[in-house]
Short mmCIF file of C-alpha atoms and ligand atoms in Angstrom, two decimals:
data_model
loop_
_atom_site.label_atom_id
_atom_site.label_comp_id
_atom_site.label_asym_id
_atom_site.label_seq_id
_atom_site.Cartn_x
_atom_site.Cartn_y
_atom_site.Cartn_z
CA MET A 1 -37.02 82.43 88.33
CA ASP A 2 -38.57 85.36 90.21
CA THR A 3 -42.30 84.77 89.73
CA LYS A 4 -43.34 87.99 91.52
CA GLN A 5 -41.19 90.08 89.16
CA LEU A 6 -42.54 88.28 86.08
CA LEU A 7 -46.16 88.83 87.14
CA ALA A 8 -45.43 92.50 87.90
CA TRP A 9 -44.05 92.94 84.38
CA ALA A 10 -47.05 91.09 82.95
CA ALA A 11 -49.34 93.56 84.73
CA GLN A 12 -47.28 96.44 83.34
CA TYR A 13 -46.67 95.41 79.72
CA HIS A 14 -49.55 93.23 78.46
CA THR A 15 -52.76 94.62 77.03
CA PRO A 16 -55.28 93.82 79.73
CA ASN A 17 -57.63 91.66 77.58
CA TYR A 18 -56.93 88.33 79.30
CA SER A 19 -57.86 87.49 82.87
CA ARG A 20 -54.96 85.20 83.60
CA ALA A 21 -54.33 83.02 86.62
CA PRO A 22 -51.39 84.30 88.72
CA ILE A 23 -48.99 81.55 87.66
CA CYS A 24 -46.28 81.39 85.01
CA LEU A 25 -45.96 78.03 83.23
CA VAL A 26 -42.48 77.01 82.17
CA ARG A 27 -42.46 73.34 81.12
CA GLY A 28 -44.74 70.51 80.07
CA ASP A 29 -44.53 66.74 79.68
CA GLY A 30 -47.50 64.58 78.69
CA VAL A 31 -50.58 65.58 80.69
CA ARG A 32 -48.53 67.62 83.18
CA VAL A 33 -47.13 71.17 83.26
CA TRP A 34 -44.95 72.97 85.79
CA ASP A 35 -44.91 76.61 86.91
CA SER A 36 -41.98 78.92 87.67
CA ASP A 37 -42.10 77.92 91.35
CA GLY A 38 -41.73 74.24 90.42
CA LYS A 39 -45.34 73.37 91.22
CA GLU A 40 -46.82 70.53 89.14
CA TYR A 41 -50.27 70.57 87.55
CA LEU A 42 -52.43 68.03 85.71
CA ASP A 43 -53.48 69.87 82.54
CA PHE A 44 -57.15 69.00 81.97
CA GLY A 45 -57.55 71.86 79.51
CA ALA A 46 -54.73 70.79 77.14
CA GLY A 47 -54.13 74.49 76.60
CA LEU A 48 -57.54 75.26 75.14
CA ALA A 49 -58.33 71.79 73.77
CA VAL A 50 -55.12 72.06 71.74
CA ALA A 51 -52.43 69.69 73.07
CA SER A 52 -54.36 66.47 72.34
CA LEU A 53 -51.16 64.40 72.27
CA GLY A 54 -50.01 66.06 75.50
CA HIS A 55 -47.06 68.36 75.96
CA CYS A 56 -43.79 67.63 74.15
CA HIS A 57 -45.00 64.43 72.50
CA PRO A 58 -41.88 62.79 70.99
CA ARG A 59 -43.33 62.55 67.45
CA VAL A 60 -44.44 66.20 67.53
CA THR A 61 -41.14 67.39 68.98
CA GLY A 62 -39.28 65.28 66.40
CA ALA A 63 -41.25 66.86 63.54
CA ILE A 64 -40.57 70.35 64.94
CA ARG A 65 -36.83 69.67 65.20
CA GLU A 66 -36.63 68.21 61.71
CA ALA A 67 -38.64 70.99 60.06
CA ALA A 68 -36.66 73.70 61.86
CA ALA A 69 -33.44 72.23 60.47
CA THR A 70 -34.82 71.60 56.96
CA LEU A 71 -37.16 74.38 55.76
CA LEU A 72 -39.13 76.67 58.04
CA HIS A 73 -40.93 78.92 55.62
CA VAL A 74 -41.47 79.52 51.96
CA SER A 75 -44.44 81.35 50.52
CA ASN A 76 -47.48 79.88 48.84
CA LEU A 77 -45.96 80.95 45.53
CA TYR A 78 -44.35 77.50 45.63
CA HIS A 79 -45.32 73.94 46.51
CA THR A 80 -43.94 72.14 49.56
CA ALA A 81 -44.24 68.43 50.25
CA PRO A 82 -45.55 68.60 53.86
CA GLN A 83 -48.46 70.87 52.84
CA ILE A 84 -49.39 68.50 50.01
CA HIS A 85 -49.15 65.40 52.24
CA LEU A 86 -51.27 67.04 54.96
CA ALA A 87 -53.99 68.12 52.51
CA LYS A 88 -54.02 64.59 51.04
CA LEU A 89 -54.26 62.95 54.45
CA LEU A 90 -57.08 65.27 55.60
CA CYS A 91 -59.07 64.56 52.43
CA GLU A 92 -58.47 60.79 52.63
CA HIS A 93 -59.85 60.78 56.18
CA SER A 94 -62.85 63.10 55.76
CA PHE A 95 -65.70 64.12 53.46
CA ALA A 96 -63.50 66.75 51.81
CA ASP A 97 -61.76 67.01 48.43
CA ARG A 98 -59.83 70.26 48.94
CA VAL A 99 -58.07 72.09 51.79
CA PHE A 100 -57.02 75.70 52.45
CA PHE A 101 -54.54 76.41 55.26
CA GLY A 102 -54.45 79.46 57.55
CA ASN A 103 -53.03 80.08 61.02
CA SER A 104 -55.92 80.00 63.47
CA GLY A 105 -59.51 79.02 64.00
CA ALA A 106 -60.81 82.48 63.21
CA GLU A 107 -58.88 82.48 59.92
CA ALA A 108 -60.28 79.08 59.00
CA ASN A 109 -63.80 80.39 59.65
CA GLU A 110 -63.07 83.58 57.69
CA ALA A 111 -62.06 81.42 54.74
CA ALA A 112 -65.24 79.37 55.11
CA LEU A 113 -67.48 82.46 55.26
CA LYS A 114 -65.77 84.12 52.31
CA LEU A 115 -66.01 80.92 50.26
CA ALA A 116 -69.70 80.42 51.13
CA ARG A 117 -70.57 83.95 50.02
CA LYS A 118 -68.59 83.73 46.82
CA TYR A 119 -70.02 80.33 45.94
CA ALA A 120 -73.63 81.32 46.66
CA ARG A 121 -73.40 84.56 44.68
CA GLU A 122 -71.82 82.91 41.65
CA ARG A 123 -74.02 79.85 41.73
CA TYR A 124 -77.39 81.42 42.68
CA ALA A 125 -77.84 85.19 42.96
CA SER A 126 -75.95 88.36 43.84
CA ASP A 127 -78.14 88.97 46.92
CA ARG A 128 -77.55 85.49 48.32
CA TYR A 129 -74.98 86.31 50.98
CA GLU A 130 -76.60 85.76 54.38
CA ILE A 131 -75.05 83.52 57.01
CA ILE A 132 -77.19 82.01 59.76
CA ALA A 133 -75.35 81.17 62.98
CA THR A 134 -76.62 80.32 66.46
CA HIS A 135 -76.97 82.05 69.81
CA ASN A 136 -74.28 81.14 72.32
CA ALA A 137 -71.93 80.02 69.53
CA PHE A 138 -68.22 80.75 69.42
CA HIS A 139 -66.47 81.18 66.06
CA GLY A 140 -63.56 83.55 66.78
CA ARG A 141 -62.58 87.18 67.38
CA THR A 142 -62.05 88.74 63.95
CA PHE A 143 -64.82 91.05 62.74
CA ALA A 144 -66.64 88.43 60.65
CA THR A 145 -66.16 85.60 63.14
CA VAL A 146 -67.10 87.69 66.17
CA THR A 147 -70.21 88.71 64.23
CA ALA A 148 -70.96 85.02 63.69
CA THR A 149 -70.28 84.40 67.39
CA GLY A 150 -73.74 84.73 68.89
CA GLN A 151 -72.74 86.21 72.25
CA ALA A 152 -73.16 89.94 72.97
CA LYS A 153 -70.29 89.97 75.48
CA TYR A 154 -67.77 89.35 72.69
CA GLN A 155 -69.29 91.97 70.37
CA HIS A 156 -69.93 94.85 72.75
CA GLY A 157 -68.05 98.01 71.80
CA PHE A 158 -66.87 96.71 68.42
CA GLU A 159 -69.95 97.71 66.42
CA PRO A 160 -70.73 98.17 63.60
CA LEU A 161 -70.35 94.45 62.98
CA VAL A 162 -70.26 92.78 59.57
CA PRO A 163 -73.65 92.90 57.79
CA GLY A 164 -75.44 89.81 56.52
CA PHE A 165 -75.51 87.63 59.65
CA LYS A 166 -78.56 86.25 61.48
CA HIS A 167 -78.76 84.22 64.68
CA VAL A 168 -81.25 81.61 65.84
CA PRO A 169 -81.32 79.45 69.00
CA TYR A 170 -79.02 76.40 68.90
CA ASN A 171 -80.61 72.95 68.69
CA ASP A 172 -83.85 74.44 67.33
CA LEU A 173 -84.62 73.09 63.84
CA ARG A 174 -87.91 74.99 63.55
CA ALA A 175 -86.19 78.31 64.21
CA MET A 176 -83.55 77.48 61.58
CA GLU A 177 -86.23 76.45 59.11
CA ARG A 178 -88.03 79.78 59.61
CA ALA A 179 -84.77 81.76 59.24
CA ILE A 180 -83.62 80.16 55.96
CA ASP A 181 -84.71 81.87 52.76
CA ASN A 182 -83.43 82.44 49.25
CA ARG A 183 -80.81 84.87 50.60
CA THR A 184 -79.16 82.27 52.83
CA ALA A 185 -75.65 81.41 51.63
CA ALA A 186 -74.77 79.16 54.55
CA ILE A 187 -75.54 77.88 58.02
CA LEU A 188 -72.59 77.94 60.42
CA VAL A 189 -72.74 75.80 63.57
CA GLU A 190 -70.53 73.86 65.97
CA PRO A 191 -71.44 70.13 66.15
CA ILE A 192 -71.18 70.61 69.93
CA GLN A 193 -71.09 74.15 71.31
CA GLY A 194 -67.77 74.26 73.18
CA GLU A 195 -67.11 77.75 74.52
CA GLY A 196 -70.87 78.34 74.94
CA GLY A 197 -71.16 75.66 77.65
CA VAL A 198 -70.52 72.23 76.06
CA HIS A 199 -74.02 71.87 74.61
CA VAL A 200 -74.59 68.60 72.75
CA PRO A 201 -77.54 68.96 70.36
CA ASP A 202 -80.31 66.37 69.95
CA ASP A 203 -79.49 63.47 67.61
CA ASP A 204 -81.78 64.81 64.89
CA TYR A 205 -80.30 68.34 64.86
CA LEU A 206 -77.34 67.97 62.48
CA PRO A 207 -79.25 65.60 60.13
CA GLY A 208 -82.09 68.15 60.20
CA LEU A 209 -79.71 70.98 59.28
CA ARG A 210 -78.27 68.83 56.48
CA LYS A 211 -81.81 68.34 55.10
CA LEU A 212 -82.65 72.06 55.33
CA CYS A 213 -79.45 72.86 53.44
CA ASP A 214 -80.12 70.23 50.77
CA GLU A 215 -83.61 71.61 50.21
CA SER A 216 -82.59 75.28 50.11
CA GLY A 217 -79.15 75.13 48.49
CA ALA A 218 -77.52 76.77 51.54
CA LEU A 219 -74.13 75.36 52.49
CA LEU A 220 -73.65 73.56 55.80
CA ILE A 221 -70.48 74.83 57.49
CA LEU A 222 -69.41 72.86 60.57
CA ASP A 223 -66.97 74.60 62.90
CA GLU A 224 -64.99 71.60 64.20
CA ILE A 225 -62.19 73.78 65.54
CA GLN A 226 -62.76 72.39 69.04
CA THR A 227 -64.58 69.10 68.30
CA GLY A 228 -62.36 67.85 65.46
CA VAL A 229 -59.22 65.67 65.44
CA GLY A 230 -60.57 62.94 67.68
CA ARG A 231 -61.67 64.92 70.72
CA THR A 232 -65.31 63.72 70.78
CA GLY A 233 -64.53 60.04 70.24
CA ARG A 234 -64.66 60.10 66.42
CA LEU A 235 -62.07 61.76 64.18
CA TRP A 236 -64.71 64.38 63.27
CA ALA A 237 -67.78 65.08 65.40
CA TYR A 238 -70.05 65.04 62.31
CA GLU A 239 -69.49 61.25 62.14
CA HIS A 240 -71.67 60.84 65.24
CA ALA A 241 -74.58 62.34 63.26
CA GLY A 242 -74.13 60.24 60.13
CA ILE A 243 -74.03 63.30 57.87
CA GLU A 244 -71.36 65.27 56.03
CA PRO A 245 -70.92 69.05 55.91
CA ASP A 246 -70.13 71.10 52.80
CA ILE A 247 -67.35 72.96 54.59
CA MET A 248 -65.50 72.09 57.81
CA THR A 249 -63.06 74.26 59.75
CA LEU A 250 -60.24 72.96 61.95
CA ALA A 251 -57.55 74.51 64.12
CA LYS A 252 -56.85 73.91 67.83
CA ALA A 253 -55.54 70.32 68.03
CA LEU A 254 -54.53 69.98 64.39
CA ALA A 255 -50.81 70.61 65.03
CA ASN A 256 -50.86 69.91 68.80
CA GLY A 257 -49.98 73.52 69.69
CA VAL A 258 -48.25 74.97 66.66
CA PRO A 259 -50.64 77.59 65.20
CA ILE A 260 -52.63 76.31 62.23
CA GLY A 261 -56.11 76.58 60.76
CA ALA A 262 -57.67 74.61 57.93
CA MET A 263 -60.81 74.94 55.82
CA LEU A 264 -61.93 71.75 54.10
CA THR A 265 -64.56 71.53 51.38
CA ARG A 266 -65.92 69.61 48.41
CA GLU A 267 -64.59 69.92 44.87
CA GLU A 268 -67.55 71.76 43.39
CA ILE A 269 -67.55 74.43 46.11
CA ALA A 270 -63.77 74.85 46.19
CA ARG A 271 -63.86 75.93 42.55
CA ALA A 272 -65.21 79.33 43.67
CA LEU A 273 -61.80 80.08 45.22
CA GLY A 274 -59.96 80.75 41.98
CA PRO A 275 -56.34 81.99 41.82
CA GLY A 276 -55.86 85.23 43.75
CA THR A 277 -59.23 85.17 45.55
CA HIS A 278 -57.86 84.30 49.01
CA GLY A 279 -54.54 83.66 50.72
CA SER A 280 -52.30 83.86 53.76
CA THR A 281 -48.60 84.65 54.14
CA PHE A 282 -47.98 82.08 56.86
CA GLY A 283 -50.72 79.60 55.92
CA GLY A 284 -49.51 76.02 55.56
CA THR A 285 -45.75 76.56 55.83
CA PRO A 286 -43.61 73.42 55.63
CA PHE A 287 -42.96 73.82 59.36
CA VAL A 288 -46.58 73.84 60.61
CA THR A 289 -47.81 71.32 58.09
CA SER A 290 -45.10 68.79 58.94
CA VAL A 291 -46.00 69.16 62.63
CA ALA A 292 -49.71 68.76 61.80
CA LEU A 293 -48.89 65.72 59.65
CA ALA A 294 -47.01 64.09 62.57
CA THR A 295 -49.92 64.96 64.88
CA MET A 296 -52.61 63.60 62.54
CA GLN A 297 -50.66 60.41 61.78
CA THR A 298 -50.22 59.76 65.50
CA ILE A 299 -53.90 60.47 66.26
CA ILE A 300 -54.99 58.05 63.52
CA GLU A 301 -52.37 55.29 63.95
CA GLU A 302 -52.71 55.20 67.74
CA LYS A 303 -56.52 55.22 67.55
CA MET A 304 -56.85 58.31 69.73
CA PRO A 305 -60.55 58.85 68.91
CA GLU A 306 -61.43 55.43 70.39
CA ARG A 307 -59.32 56.27 73.41
CA ALA A 308 -61.15 59.59 73.82
CA ALA A 309 -64.49 57.76 73.66
CA ARG A 310 -63.45 55.17 76.26
CA LEU A 311 -61.80 57.53 78.76
CA GLY A 312 -64.50 60.14 78.21
CA ARG A 313 -67.19 57.64 79.20
CA ALA A 314 -65.25 56.69 82.34
CA LEU A 315 -64.61 60.33 83.26
CA MET A 316 -68.27 61.25 82.76
CA ASP A 317 -69.32 58.24 84.86
CA GLY A 318 -66.99 59.47 87.63
CA LEU A 319 -68.40 63.00 87.40
CA ARG A 320 -71.96 61.64 87.55
CA ARG A 321 -71.02 59.75 90.71
CA LEU A 322 -69.80 63.08 92.15
CA ALA A 323 -73.06 64.69 91.01
CA ALA A 324 -75.00 62.20 93.15
CA GLY A 325 -73.45 63.82 96.25
CA PRO A 326 -73.84 67.39 97.60
CA THR A 327 -71.56 69.02 95.02
CA GLY A 328 -73.90 71.46 93.28
CA ILE A 329 -73.45 69.68 89.92
CA THR A 330 -76.68 70.06 87.96
CA GLU A 331 -75.65 68.22 84.79
CA VAL A 332 -72.71 66.35 83.26
CA ARG A 333 -72.70 66.47 79.47
CA GLY A 334 -70.38 66.12 76.51
CA ARG A 335 -68.90 63.58 74.15
CA GLY A 336 -65.54 61.84 74.31
CA LEU A 337 -63.08 64.05 76.13
CA LEU A 338 -65.02 67.30 75.68
CA ILE A 339 -67.00 67.45 78.90
CA GLY A 340 -69.10 70.13 80.56
CA VAL A 341 -70.02 70.04 84.25
CA ALA A 342 -72.91 72.45 84.86
CA LEU A 343 -72.96 73.95 88.36
CA ASP A 344 -75.58 75.67 90.48
CA ARG A 345 -73.14 78.54 91.12
CA PRO A 346 -70.34 80.53 89.43
CA VAL A 347 -67.50 78.36 88.19
CA ALA A 348 -64.58 80.81 88.59
CA PRO A 349 -63.83 80.00 92.29
CA ILE A 350 -63.90 76.27 91.45
CA VAL A 351 -61.38 76.76 88.63
CA ASP A 352 -59.13 78.60 91.13
CA ALA A 353 -59.55 75.92 93.82
CA CYS A 354 -58.67 73.15 91.34
CA ARG A 355 -55.57 75.05 90.21
CA ASP A 356 -54.42 75.56 93.80
CA ALA A 357 -54.82 71.80 94.26
CA GLY A 358 -52.74 71.06 91.13
CA LEU A 359 -55.39 70.66 88.41
CA LEU A 360 -55.88 73.00 85.45
CA VAL A 361 -59.47 73.06 84.16
CA LEU A 362 -61.42 75.37 81.85
CA SER A 363 -64.73 77.12 82.17
CA ALA A 364 -67.38 77.55 79.47
CA GLY A 365 -69.64 80.44 80.34
CA GLU A 366 -70.37 81.52 83.92
CA ARG A 367 -71.47 78.23 85.44
CA VAL A 368 -69.93 75.40 83.47
CA LEU A 369 -66.67 73.64 84.26
CA ARG A 370 -65.11 72.38 81.01
CA LEU A 371 -62.73 69.42 80.86
CA ALA A 372 -60.70 68.81 77.70
CA PRO A 373 -57.66 66.78 78.79
CA PRO A 374 -55.07 65.49 76.30
CA LEU A 375 -56.38 62.34 74.59
CA ILE A 376 -53.33 60.45 75.93
CA VAL A 377 -54.66 60.85 79.49
CA GLU A 378 -54.55 57.69 81.67
CA THR A 379 -57.24 56.33 83.99
CA ARG A 380 -55.12 57.19 87.04
CA ASP A 381 -54.88 60.84 85.85
CA CYS A 382 -58.68 60.93 85.58
CA ASP A 383 -59.00 59.47 89.09
CA GLU A 384 -56.65 62.15 90.42
CA ALA A 385 -58.62 64.89 88.63
CA LEU A 386 -61.94 63.52 89.95
CA ALA A 387 -60.61 63.56 93.51
CA ILE A 388 -59.50 67.19 93.19
CA ILE A 389 -62.77 68.28 91.56
CA GLY A 390 -64.70 66.43 94.25
CA ARG A 391 -62.85 68.30 96.99
CA ALA A 392 -63.22 71.66 95.20
CA LEU A 393 -66.98 71.14 94.95
CA ALA A 394 -67.51 69.72 98.44
CA PRO A 395 -69.65 71.88 100.73
CA ARG A 396 -67.62 73.88 103.26
CA ALA A 397 -67.79 72.30 106.71
C1 PLP B 1 -61.31 78.34 69.63
C2 PLP B 1 -62.41 78.34 68.65
C3 PLP B 1 -62.42 79.24 67.57
C4 PLP B 1 -61.39 80.33 67.39
O1 PLP B 1 -60.12 79.84 67.18
P1 PLP B 1 -58.86 80.84 67.27
O2 PLP B 1 -57.71 79.98 66.88
O3 PLP B 1 -58.80 81.35 68.67
O4 PLP B 1 -59.12 81.93 66.29
C5 PLP B 1 -63.46 79.13 66.67
N1 PLP B 1 -64.43 78.22 66.81
C6 PLP B 1 -64.44 77.33 67.83
C7 PLP B 1 -65.53 76.32 67.92
C8 PLP B 1 -63.44 77.36 68.79
O5 PLP B 1 -63.48 76.52 69.82
#
C-alpha cells in the first residue's frame, strides 16, 4: 500500500478537524496494531478507551460475523432479542431498571439531558430545567453536550450555545452547593474527568453530590462513557464511591469498537420518556447489541475489572518509579487502567516520540499523557510500554 499517496488524499479530501498522526493503520490483534508500512505498535490508547478486549477479540469477531449473517438492522418499531438481552444484562449488573440505546457517547448524554429536563419539569416545575456541569469536563460535541462540556476551546465559534447550563469547578462540593437551586434539574459529572486530564476527585466528592441531589431533588447524572465497563477496576466507576446515580451514560467500550451509546436510569425517572418522546433510527440494532452483549459477557465472565485494577496498580507503580528520575513527570494519577501522567512540559512531542518507538498513547489536555490500554494487556506489554515512555521522557544528552 502506498502510504504517501493515502496521506496525500487524506490531506485533500478530509475536513481538517482532526490533527492526525501521519500513519495509516490497517490491522489489529490484541493489544497490537500495524500500519500500512508494516510497522507494529502497542496500542495503549485502545482507540480512545474503546477496544477494552483488544483488537479482533474472538468473541467479539464471532458476534459480528453471526449478527451480519442473521439480522443486521430492523427499526425500533419492533423488538429484537439481542437488544432485550443487553438491556436486561445492563440492569442486572448496575443500579438501573431501564435502558435507552443510541449510537455514541454524545447521543447517550443527549438522552440523559433531555430525560432530566422532562422529568424535572413534569415532577416539579416548568422552570426547573437547569443543568450544572463542571469546568474541564468532556461530554461530547453535539450542541447540548458541547455546552455541557466545560472547556471554551470546544465551544469557540459555535455560539449561541444551548441555554440552561451552568458550570462550577470540578471536585468542589461548596461551589456545587452554592450553584444548586430550585431550578436545577440535574448535575452532570464524570466520576473521573478523562479528556480533561484524568482528574480523580476526592473520596467524598461523589457521595457529597449524591447528598446534594437527594436534598434538592436534582438528578445525579454520571457520564461513565470513558470510566464504565471495567476500565477503572470496577464495572462502573461509581462503585468506588459507594453511591448510585439516577442516570448513567455509556458508550466507548460497551461494544468494543462498534458504535453504541446507552442511557441507563431508574424506573420512576424512565417513566418521563413516554412513547414518541425520544428515539434513534440506528439505536440498539440487533447487530450492535449482540456485539455489546458478547463484549459485556466477556468483561464480566473473565473478571476484566479485577484485571484492570491489578495491572493498573502495577503500571502506576512503574510510572511512579520513572517519576523518581529526571523525566519531568509531576504526577501519576488515575484508577485501574485509566491513567494520567502529568508533565512539566507539552505532551505532544512525547506522544510523537512514543509512536515513533512503537507505542500509541493518548494525551488529555496540553500536559498530560493518558494511558488507556486494552484491559487484556499483559505485564510484559506494560514493561515494554514503560521502557518506551522512559526513553521518550529521558533528558536529551
Ligand atoms: C468520549 C466521551 C464522550 C463523547 O463520546 P462520543 O462517542 O465521541 O460522542 C462523552 N463523555 C465522555 C466522558 C467521553 O470520554
